[in-house]
Amino acid sequence: MSSSERKERVLKALYAAASNPKEHDTFTQEFDSALEELDRQEFGAWLEPHVETATSIFEQLNFAGVLEPTSHGIVQKFSEPTAIVTIAGDIVASNAGWEALSANNHLDEITDIEQDRADMRTASQSLHAISEDRTKIVRLRGAAPSSSILTFRRLPASDDRSSNGGSILVRSLGLYWSDLLLTLMREQFKLTDVELTVFKQIVDGQSFADIAASLDRGRETVKSHATSIYAKLDVSGREDLVRFTLQLQNLLGQNPRQSMIQSNGASRGATIELASSQRLYYEEKGAPSGRRILFLHGLSLGHHFSEAFEAELAKANLTLLCIDRPGYGRSDPPKNWKKGLEEWIDLFPDLMRRFGLERSPIVTQTGGVMLASAAAAYHPKLVSGICAFAAGIPITDRHNLSQYPPQIRIVSRAARLSPTILRFLIANGTQYFRTPEGRDRIIDRSYAMSPVDRDGLQNPKTRDQVRASIQMIADGGFDGFISDNLHVFGDWSRFPKRVRCEIAYLNGSEDPVCPIAWSREFAKDVPNMTVAEAEGAGNLMLHTHPDRCIGHLVACLERFDQNNR
């Protein structure tokens, strides 16, 4: 087949998938075949503009769903006035705080100023896409300080039967100019008196022309002051400046929600809020009051464990703190998905403090070992050891990518090719995953590549747990998964090589995703890395071999404790 014929087949499959996600499987097969036959860089450069067009079609036709009614309870998790609205501005759910603010059923009715209404419509419509920026901020001109700022966050679609509109989470926040906040700006960020005045007026929503008039200065002078302020605070512009100020106010105001762990009932789930105002959801698994240890999920295998594994955890008196990492499940997305790994490294110390963990092991599986290694490399005093199940290794030899199971291989190749192509592939695949046919197909193409895992997936409970794990990607809006994929299929060996504590792998002898031979070869260059074998286990070892996994974990903890005495 000629190059032009191959490209024509890819284009036909691409636009078919954009129009109907049930054609996703055909597109991935054509995409994978093209990468085998064509020059990858030339092919990627040629394909990218077509993917951008296909993404626009896909967004309009398929990614416009509203959340299922049962998910509307999310508004009750917020203390500030909060509502879920459609792209058209209709309010479909709200908490008591919002109802006290406005008794109307449309977002426009929160203000009488037409420009405010136009700004809110623009914010909502700009989030009706799979875009890098999933949050917008609108400053209401005529509102009281307690409700002067609205944050708009796109919520992920979760129902393949949904038709139009999309859903936006809107929160009403206040901004107060405390003496402590202004002193910090002056002393720590070195804002001059004039810059401090300009700073306040920008955040209050005034235009450069209005600020210039109030200060009796030229507009270009005010813009120069603004540029200096943005540089000193390391923000990108007006909206980022407001976001930064709100986060700083949250920190300085000692908001009780910052340090309070919020219970979500019998599921032992909770939301913890970091100093940056980022919210991370987590669940406790295992013993109700056992030894607390952080668990980091993989890229598409989450923390939905088998009953047998959780029972073994309880017997060992261990409690795993299983977080939805940023951009997954019910946690907030990273601020910049292209820098998700760097953000993870920065937030890790605060996360440990919020859990009350001074120095602790990390338990993880599959690709989560990259995040665990990065945390341990940059914060060695906080991590006493890493216990990694079915863990992967950095990809330094591209030939290894061809040996992955089909679905993982396709994602890994897209990650190396282009973030734009990767985003379309994941978003389109997620819509396909919401169909019964697509759900089974993607699970089988990812995790049924060895006899032991294929047999394990015959158990309906195991298949449901794997399905729930993959669903975390869609629930988080793709940001975390895409961010991780930009790194995990590359060379991240710098992290484990810097780690001072033990990194203890347990790989299955029958694992085609993370072969034990690869781990053993990589361990030769990592002084503190050990590799143990789980005979007869595959990638789903936590489900199929819970006894072996718990035995490995308990042995690791004993070594970690001994090494840190």
Coordinates of N, CA and C in Angstrom, one line a residue, residues 228-412:
S228 N 5.0 44.3 35.1 CA 5.9 44.1 36.2 C 5.2 43.3 37.3
I229 N 3.9 43.5 37.6 CA 3.2 42.7 38.6 C 3.2 41.2 38.2
Y230 N 2.8 41.0 36.9 CA 2.7 39.6 36.4 C 4.0 38.9 36.5
A231 N 5.1 39.6 36.2 CA 6.4 39.0 36.3 C 6.8 38.7 37.8
K232 N 6.5 39.6 38.7 CA 6.9 39.4 40.1 C 6.1 38.2 40.7
L233 N 4.8 38.1 40.3 CA 4.0 37.0 40.9 C 4.0 35.8 40.0
D234 N 4.7 35.8 38.9 CA 4.8 34.7 38.0 C 3.4 34.2 37.6
V235 N 2.6 35.1 37.1 CA 1.3 34.8 36.5 C 1.3 35.2 35.1
S236 N 0.3 34.6 34.3 CA 0.3 34.8 32.9 C -0.6 36.0 32.4
G237 N -1.4 36.5 33.3 CA -2.3 37.6 32.9 C -3.4 37.9 34.0
R238 N -4.4 38.6 33.6 CA -5.5 39.0 34.5 C -6.1 37.8 35.2
E239 N -6.6 36.9 34.4 CA -7.3 35.7 35.0 C -6.5 34.9 36.0
D240 N -5.2 34.7 35.6 CA -4.3 34.0 36.4 C -4.0 34.8 37.7
L241 N -4.0 36.1 37.6 CA -3.7 36.9 38.7 C -4.9 36.8 39.8
V242 N -6.1 36.8 39.3 CA -7.2 36.6 40.2 C -7.2 35.2 40.8
R243 N -6.9 34.2 40.0 CA -6.8 32.8 40.6 C -5.7 32.8 41.7
F244 N -4.5 33.4 41.4 CA -3.4 33.4 42.3 C -3.8 34.1 43.6
T245 N -4.5 35.2 43.5 CA -4.9 36.0 44.7 C -5.9 35.2 45.5
L246 N -6.9 34.5 44.9 CA -7.9 33.7 45.6 C -7.2 32.6 46.4
Q247 N -6.2 32.0 45.8 CA -5.5 30.9 46.4 C -4.7 31.4 47.6
L248 N -4.1 32.6 47.5 CA -3.3 33.1 48.5 C -4.2 33.6 49.7
Q249 N -5.4 34.1 49.3 CA -6.3 34.5 50.4 C -6.8 33.3 51.2
N250 N -7.0 32.2 50.4 CA -7.5 30.9 51.1 C -6.4 30.5 52.1
L251 N -5.2 30.6 51.7 CA -4.0 30.2 52.6 C -3.9 31.1 53.8
L252 N -3.9 32.4 53.6 CA -3.7 33.3 54.7 C -4.9 33.4 55.6
G253 N -6.1 33.2 55.0 CA -7.3 33.3 55.8 C -7.5 32.2 56.7
Q254 N -6.7 31.1 56.7 CA -6.8 29.9 57.5 C -8.2 29.4 57.4
N255 N -8.7 29.3 56.2 CA -10.0 28.7 55.9 C -10.1 27.3 56.5
P256 N -11.1 27.0 57.3 CA -11.1 25.7 58.0 C -11.1 24.5 57.0
R257 N -11.6 24.8 55.7 CA -11.6 23.7 54.7 C -10.2 23.3 54.3
Q258 N -9.2 24.2 54.6 CA -7.9 23.8 54.1 C -7.3 22.6 54.9
S259 N -7.6 22.5 56.1 CA -7.0 21.5 56.9 C -8.0 20.4 57.4
M260 N -9.3 20.6 57.0 CA -10.3 19.7 57.4 C -10.5 18.6 56.4
I261 N -10.5 17.4 56.8 CA -10.8 16.2 55.9 C -12.3 16.0 56.0
Q262 N -13.0 16.1 54.8 CA -14.4 16.0 54.8 C -14.9 14.6 54.5
S263 N -15.7 14.1 55.4 CA -16.2 12.7 55.3 C -17.3 12.6 54.2
N264 N -17.3 11.6 53.5 CA -18.3 11.3 52.5 C -19.1 10.0 52.9
G265 N -19.2 9.7 54.2 CA -20.1 8.7 54.6 C -19.4 7.3 54.6
A266 N -20.3 6.3 54.4 CA -19.9 4.9 54.6 C -18.8 4.4 53.7
S267 N -18.5 5.1 52.6 CA -17.5 4.6 51.6 C -16.1 4.9 52.1
R268 N -16.0 5.6 53.3 CA -14.7 6.0 53.8 C -13.9 6.9 52.8
G269 N -14.7 7.7 52.1 CA -14.1 8.6 51.1 C -14.1 10.0 51.7
A270 N -13.2 10.8 51.2 CA -13.1 12.2 51.7 C -12.4 13.1 50.7
T271 N -12.5 14.4 50.9 CA -11.8 15.3 50.1 C -10.9 16.1 51.0
I272 N -9.7 16.3 50.6 CA -8.7 17.0 51.3 C -8.3 18.2 50.5
E273 N -8.2 19.4 51.1 CA -7.8 20.6 50.3 C -6.4 21.0 50.7
L274 N -5.6 21.2 49.7 CA -4.2 21.7 49.9 C -4.1 23.2 50.0
A275 N -2.9 23.6 50.4 CA -2.8 25.1 50.6 C -3.0 25.9 49.3
S276 N -2.8 25.2 48.2 CA -3.0 25.8 46.8 C -4.5 25.9 46.5
S277 N -5.4 25.4 47.3 CA -6.8 25.3 47.1 C -7.2 24.1 46.2
Q278 N -6.2 23.3 45.8 CA -6.5 22.2 45.0 C -7.1 21.1 45.9
R279 N -8.2 20.5 45.4 CA -8.9 19.5 46.2 C -8.5 18.1 45.6
L280 N -8.2 17.2 46.5 CA -7.9 15.8 46.1 C -8.8 14.9 46.9
Y281 N -9.5 14.0 46.1 CA -10.4 13.0 46.7 C -9.6 11.8 47.1
Y282 N -9.9 11.1 48.2 CA -9.2 9.8 48.5 C -10.2 8.9 49.2
E283 N -9.9 7.6 49.2 CA -10.6 6.7 50.0 C -9.7 5.8 50.8
E284 N -10.1 5.4 52.0 CA -9.3 4.5 52.8 C -9.7 3.1 52.5
K285 N -8.8 2.2 52.3 CA -9.0 0.8 52.0 C -8.2 0.0 53.0
G286 N -8.8 -1.1 53.5 CA -8.2 -2.0 54.4 C -8.7 -1.9 55.8
A287 N -7.8 -1.9 56.8 CA -8.2 -1.8 58.2 C -8.7 -0.5 58.5
P288 N -9.8 -0.4 59.4 CA -10.4 0.9 59.7 C -9.4 1.9 60.4
S289 N -8.6 1.4 61.2 CA -7.6 2.2 62.0 C -6.2 1.6 62.0
G290 N -5.8 1.2 60.8 CA -4.5 0.5 60.8 C -3.4 1.5 60.4
R291 N -2.2 1.0 60.1 CA -1.1 1.8 59.7 C -1.4 2.5 58.4
R292 N -1.3 3.8 58.4 CA -1.7 4.6 57.2 C -0.6 4.7 56.3
I293 N -0.8 4.3 55.0 CA 0.2 4.4 54.0 C -0.4 4.9 52.7
L294 N 0.3 5.8 52.0 CA -0.2 6.4 50.8 C -0.1 5.4 49.6
F295 N -1.2 5.3 48.8 CA -1.3 4.5 47.7 C -1.5 5.3 46.4
L296 N -0.6 5.1 45.4 CA -0.7 5.9 44.2 C -1.2 4.9 43.0
H297 N -2.3 5.2 42.4 CA -2.8 4.4 41.4 C -2.0 4.5 40.1
G298 N -2.2 3.6 39.2 CA -1.5 3.7 37.9 C -2.3 4.6 36.9
L299 N -1.9 4.5 35.6 CA -2.6 5.4 34.7 C -4.0 5.0 34.4
S300 N -4.2 3.7 34.2 CA -5.6 3.2 33.9 C -6.1 2.1 34.9
L301 N -5.2 1.7 35.8 CA -5.6 0.8 36.9 C -5.7 1.7 38.2
G302 N -6.9 1.9 38.7 CA -7.0 2.7 39.8 C -6.9 2.0 41.1
H303 N -7.7 2.4 42.1 CA -7.6 1.8 43.4 C -8.9 1.0 43.8
H304 N -9.5 0.4 42.8 CA -10.6 -0.5 43.0 C -10.1 -1.9 43.2
F305 N -9.9 -2.3 44.4 CA -9.3 -3.6 44.8 C -10.4 -4.7 44.9
S306 N -9.9 -5.9 44.9 CA -10.8 -7.1 45.1 C -11.1 -7.2 46.6
E307 N -12.2 -7.8 46.9 CA -12.6 -8.0 48.3 C -11.5 -8.8 49.0
A308 N -10.9 -9.7 48.3 CA -9.8 -10.6 49.0 C -8.6 -9.7 49.3
F309 N -8.2 -8.8 48.4 CA -7.1 -8.0 48.7 C -7.4 -7.0 49.9
E310 N -8.6 -6.4 49.9 CA -8.9 -5.6 51.1 C -9.0 -6.3 52.4
A311 N -9.4 -7.6 52.3 CA -9.5 -8.4 53.5 C -8.1 -8.7 54.0
E312 N -7.2 -8.9 53.1 CA -5.8 -9.2 53.5 C -5.1 -7.9 54.1
L313 N -5.5 -6.8 53.5 CA -5.0 -5.5 54.1 C -5.4 -5.4 55.6
A314 N -6.7 -5.7 55.8 CA -7.3 -5.6 57.2 C -6.6 -6.6 58.1
K315 N -6.3 -7.8 57.6 CA -5.6 -8.8 58.5 C -4.2 -8.3 58.9
A316 N -3.6 -7.6 58.0 CA -2.2 -7.0 58.2 C -2.3 -5.7 59.0
N317 N -3.5 -5.2 59.3 CA -3.7 -4.0 60.0 C -3.1 -2.8 59.2
L318 N -3.3 -2.8 57.9 CA -2.8 -1.7 57.0 C -4.0 -0.9 56.4
T319 N -3.9 0.4 56.4 CA -4.9 1.3 55.8 C -4.2 2.0 54.6
L320 N -4.7 1.7 53.4 CA -4.1 2.5 52.3 C -4.9 3.7 52.0
L321 N -4.2 4.9 51.9 CA -4.9 6.1 51.6 C -4.8 6.3 50.1
C322 N -5.9 6.0 49.4 CA -5.9 5.9 48.0 C -6.4 7.1 47.4
I323 N -5.5 8.0 46.9 CA -6.0 9.3 46.3 C -6.3 9.2 44.8
D324 N -7.3 10.0 44.4 CA -7.4 10.2 43.0 C -6.4 11.3 42.6
R325 N -5.4 11.0 41.9 CA -4.3 12.0 41.6 C -4.9 13.1 40.8
P326 N -4.3 14.3 40.8 CA -4.8 15.4 40.1 C -5.2 15.1 38.6
G327 N -6.4 15.4 38.3 CA -6.9 15.2 36.9 C -7.5 13.8 36.8
Y328 N -7.7 13.1 37.9 CA -8.4 11.8 37.8 C -9.6 11.8 38.8
G329 N -10.6 11.0 38.4 CA -11.7 10.8 39.3 C -12.3 12.1 39.8
R330 N -12.4 12.2 41.1 CA -13.1 13.4 41.8 C -12.1 14.4 42.2
S331 N -10.9 14.4 41.9 CA -9.9 15.4 42.2 C -9.9 16.5 41.2
D332 N -9.4 17.7 41.7 CA -9.2 18.8 40.8 C -8.1 18.5 39.7
P333 N -8.2 19.1 38.6 CA -7.2 18.9 37.5 C -5.9 19.6 37.9
P334 N -4.8 19.2 37.2 CA -3.6 20.0 37.4 C -3.8 21.4 36.8
K335 N -3.1 22.4 37.2 CA -3.3 23.7 36.7 C -2.9 23.8 35.2
N336 N -1.8 23.0 34.9 CA -1.4 23.0 33.5 C -1.0 21.5 33.2
W337 N -1.9 20.9 32.4 CA -1.7 19.5 32.2 C -0.3 19.1 31.5
K338 N 0.3 20.1 30.9 CA 1.6 19.9 30.3 C 2.7 19.8 31.3
K339 N 2.4 20.3 32.5 CA 3.4 20.3 33.6 C 2.8 19.6 34.8
G340 N 2.0 18.6 34.6 CA 1.4 17.8 35.7 C 2.4 17.1 36.6
L341 N 3.5 16.6 36.0 CA 4.5 15.9 36.8 C 5.2 16.9 37.7
E342 N 5.6 18.0 37.2 CA 6.2 19.1 38.0 C 5.3 19.5 39.1
E343 N 4.0 19.7 38.8 CA 3.0 20.1 39.9 C 2.9 19.0 40.9
W344 N 2.9 17.8 40.5 CA 2.8 16.7 41.5 C 4.0 16.7 42.5
I345 N 5.2 16.9 42.0 CA 6.4 17.0 42.8 C 6.3 18.2 43.8
D346 N 5.7 19.3 43.4 CA 5.6 20.5 44.2 C 4.5 20.3 45.3
L347 N 3.4 19.6 45.0 CA 2.3 19.5 46.0 C 2.6 18.3 47.0
F348 N 3.5 17.4 46.7 CA 3.6 16.2 47.5 C 3.9 16.5 49.0
P349 N 4.8 17.4 49.3 CA 5.0 17.7 50.8 C 3.7 18.1 51.5
D350 N 2.9 19.0 50.9 CA 1.7 19.5 51.5 C 0.7 18.3 51.6
L351 N 0.7 17.4 50.6 CA -0.2 16.3 50.7 C 0.2 15.4 51.9
M352 N 1.4 15.2 52.1 CA 1.9 14.3 53.2 C 1.5 15.0 54.6
R353 N 1.7 16.3 54.6 CA 1.3 17.0 55.9 C -0.1 16.9 56.2
R354 N -1.0 17.0 55.1 CA -2.4 17.0 55.3 C -2.8 15.6 55.9
F355 N -2.1 14.6 55.5 CA -2.4 13.2 56.0 C -1.7 12.9 57.3
G356 N -0.8 13.9 57.8 CA -0.1 13.6 59.0 C 1.0 12.6 58.9
L357 N 1.6 12.5 57.7 CA 2.6 11.5 57.4 C 4.0 12.2 57.4
E358 N 4.8 12.0 58.4 CA 6.1 12.6 58.4 C 7.1 11.9 57.5
R359 N 7.2 10.6 57.6 CA 8.1 9.8 56.7 C 7.4 8.5 56.6
S360 N 7.1 8.1 55.3 CA 6.2 7.0 55.1 C 6.5 6.3 53.8
P361 N 6.2 5.0 53.7 CA 6.4 4.3 52.5 C 5.3 4.7 51.5
I362 N 5.5 4.4 50.2 CA 4.5 4.6 49.2 C 4.2 3.3 48.6
V363 N 3.0 2.9 48.4 CA 2.6 1.7 47.7 C 2.0 2.2 46.4
T364 N 2.3 1.5 45.3 CA 1.8 1.9 44.0 C 1.7 0.7 43.0
Q365 N 1.2 0.9 41.9 CA 1.1 -0.1 40.9 C 1.3 0.5 39.5
T366 N 1.7 -0.3 38.6 CA 1.9 0.0 37.1 C 2.6 1.3 37.0
G367 N 2.0 2.3 36.2 CA 2.7 3.5 35.9 C 2.8 4.5 37.1
G368 N 2.1 4.2 38.2 CA 2.2 5.0 39.3 C 3.6 5.1 40.0
V369 N 4.4 4.1 39.6 CA 5.8 4.1 40.1 C 6.6 5.3 39.7
M370 N 6.2 5.8 38.5 CA 6.9 7.1 38.1 C 6.7 8.2 39.0
L371 N 5.4 8.4 39.4 CA 5.0 9.5 40.4 C 5.6 9.2 41.7
A372 N 5.7 8.0 42.2 CA 6.3 7.6 43.5 C 7.8 7.9 43.5
S373 N 8.4 7.5 42.4 CA 9.9 7.8 42.3 C 10.2 9.3 42.2
A374 N 9.4 10.0 41.5 CA 9.6 11.5 41.4 C 9.5 12.1 42.8
A375 N 8.4 11.7 43.5 CA 8.3 12.2 44.9 C 9.4 11.9 45.8
A376 N 9.9 10.6 45.7 CA 11.0 10.2 46.6 C 12.3 10.9 46.2
A377 N 12.5 11.1 44.9 CA 13.7 11.7 44.4 C 13.9 13.1 44.9
Y378 N 12.8 13.9 44.9 CA 12.8 15.3 45.2 C 12.5 15.5 46.7
H379 N 11.9 14.6 47.4 CA 11.6 14.7 48.8 C 12.1 13.5 49.6
P380 N 13.4 13.2 49.6 CA 13.9 12.0 50.2 C 13.5 11.8 51.7
K381 N 13.4 12.9 52.4 CA 13.1 12.8 53.8 C 11.7 12.4 54.1
L382 N 10.8 12.4 53.1 CA 9.4 12.1 53.3 C 9.1 10.6 52.9
V383 N 9.9 10.0 52.2 CA 9.6 8.6 51.7 C 10.6 7.6 52.2
S384 N 10.1 6.6 52.9 CA 11.0 5.6 53.5 C 11.2 4.4 52.6
G385 N 10.4 4.2 51.5 CA 10.5 3.1 50.6 C 9.3 3.1 49.6
I386 N 9.5 2.4 48.5 CA 8.4 2.3 47.5 C 8.2 0.8 47.2
C387 N 6.9 0.4 47.4 CA 6.5 -1.0 47.1 C 5.7 -0.9 45.8
A388 N 6.1 -1.5 44.7 CA 5.5 -1.3 43.4 C 5.0 -2.6 42.8
F389 N 3.7 -2.7 42.6 CA 3.1 -3.9 42.0 C 3.0 -3.8 40.5
A390 N 3.4 -4.8 39.7 CA 3.2 -4.8 38.3 C 3.8 -3.5 37.7
A391 N 4.9 -3.0 38.2 CA 5.4 -1.7 37.8 C 6.1 -1.7 36.5
G392 N 6.0 -0.6 35.8 CA 6.7 -0.4 34.5 C 8.0 0.2 34.7
I393 N 8.7 0.4 33.6 CA 10.1 1.0 33.7 C 10.1 2.1 32.6
P394 N 11.1 3.0 32.7 CA 11.3 4.1 31.7 C 11.5 3.4 30.3
I395 N 11.0 4.0 29.3 CA 11.2 3.5 27.9 C 12.4 4.3 27.3
T396 N 13.5 3.6 27.3 CA 14.7 4.1 26.6 C 15.0 3.5 25.3
D397 N 14.3 2.4 25.0 CA 14.4 1.7 23.7 C 13.0 1.7 23.1
R398 N 12.8 2.4 22.0 CA 11.5 2.5 21.4 C 11.0 1.2 20.9
H399 N 11.9 0.3 20.6 CA 11.5 -1.0 20.2 C 10.5 -1.7 21.2
N400 N 10.7 -1.4 22.5 CA 9.9 -1.9 23.5 C 8.4 -1.6 23.4
L401 N 8.2 -0.4 22.8 CA 6.8 0.0 22.6 C 6.0 -0.9 21.7
S402 N 6.7 -1.5 20.7 CA 6.0 -2.4 19.8 C 5.5 -3.7 20.5
Q403 N 6.0 -4.0 21.7 CA 5.7 -5.2 22.4 C 4.5 -5.0 23.4
Y404 N 4.0 -3.8 23.5 CA 2.9 -3.6 24.4 C 1.6 -4.2 23.8
P405 N 0.6 -4.4 24.7 CA -0.7 -4.8 24.2 C -1.2 -3.7 23.4
P406 N -2.1 -4.0 22.4 CA -2.6 -3.0 21.4 C -3.0 -1.7 21.9
Q407 N -3.9 -1.6 22.9 CA -4.5 -0.4 23.4 C -3.4 0.5 24.0
I408 N -2.6 -0.1 24.8 CA -1.5 0.6 25.5 C -0.5 1.1 24.5
R409 N -0.1 0.2 23.5 CA 0.8 0.6 22.5 C 0.4 1.8 21.7
I410 N -0.9 1.9 21.4 CA -1.5 3.0 20.6 C -1.4 4.3 21.4
V411 N -1.8 4.2 22.7 CA -1.7 5.4 23.5 C -0.3 5.9 23.7
S412 N 0.6 4.9 23.9 CA 2.0 5.3 24.1 C 2.6 6.0 22.8

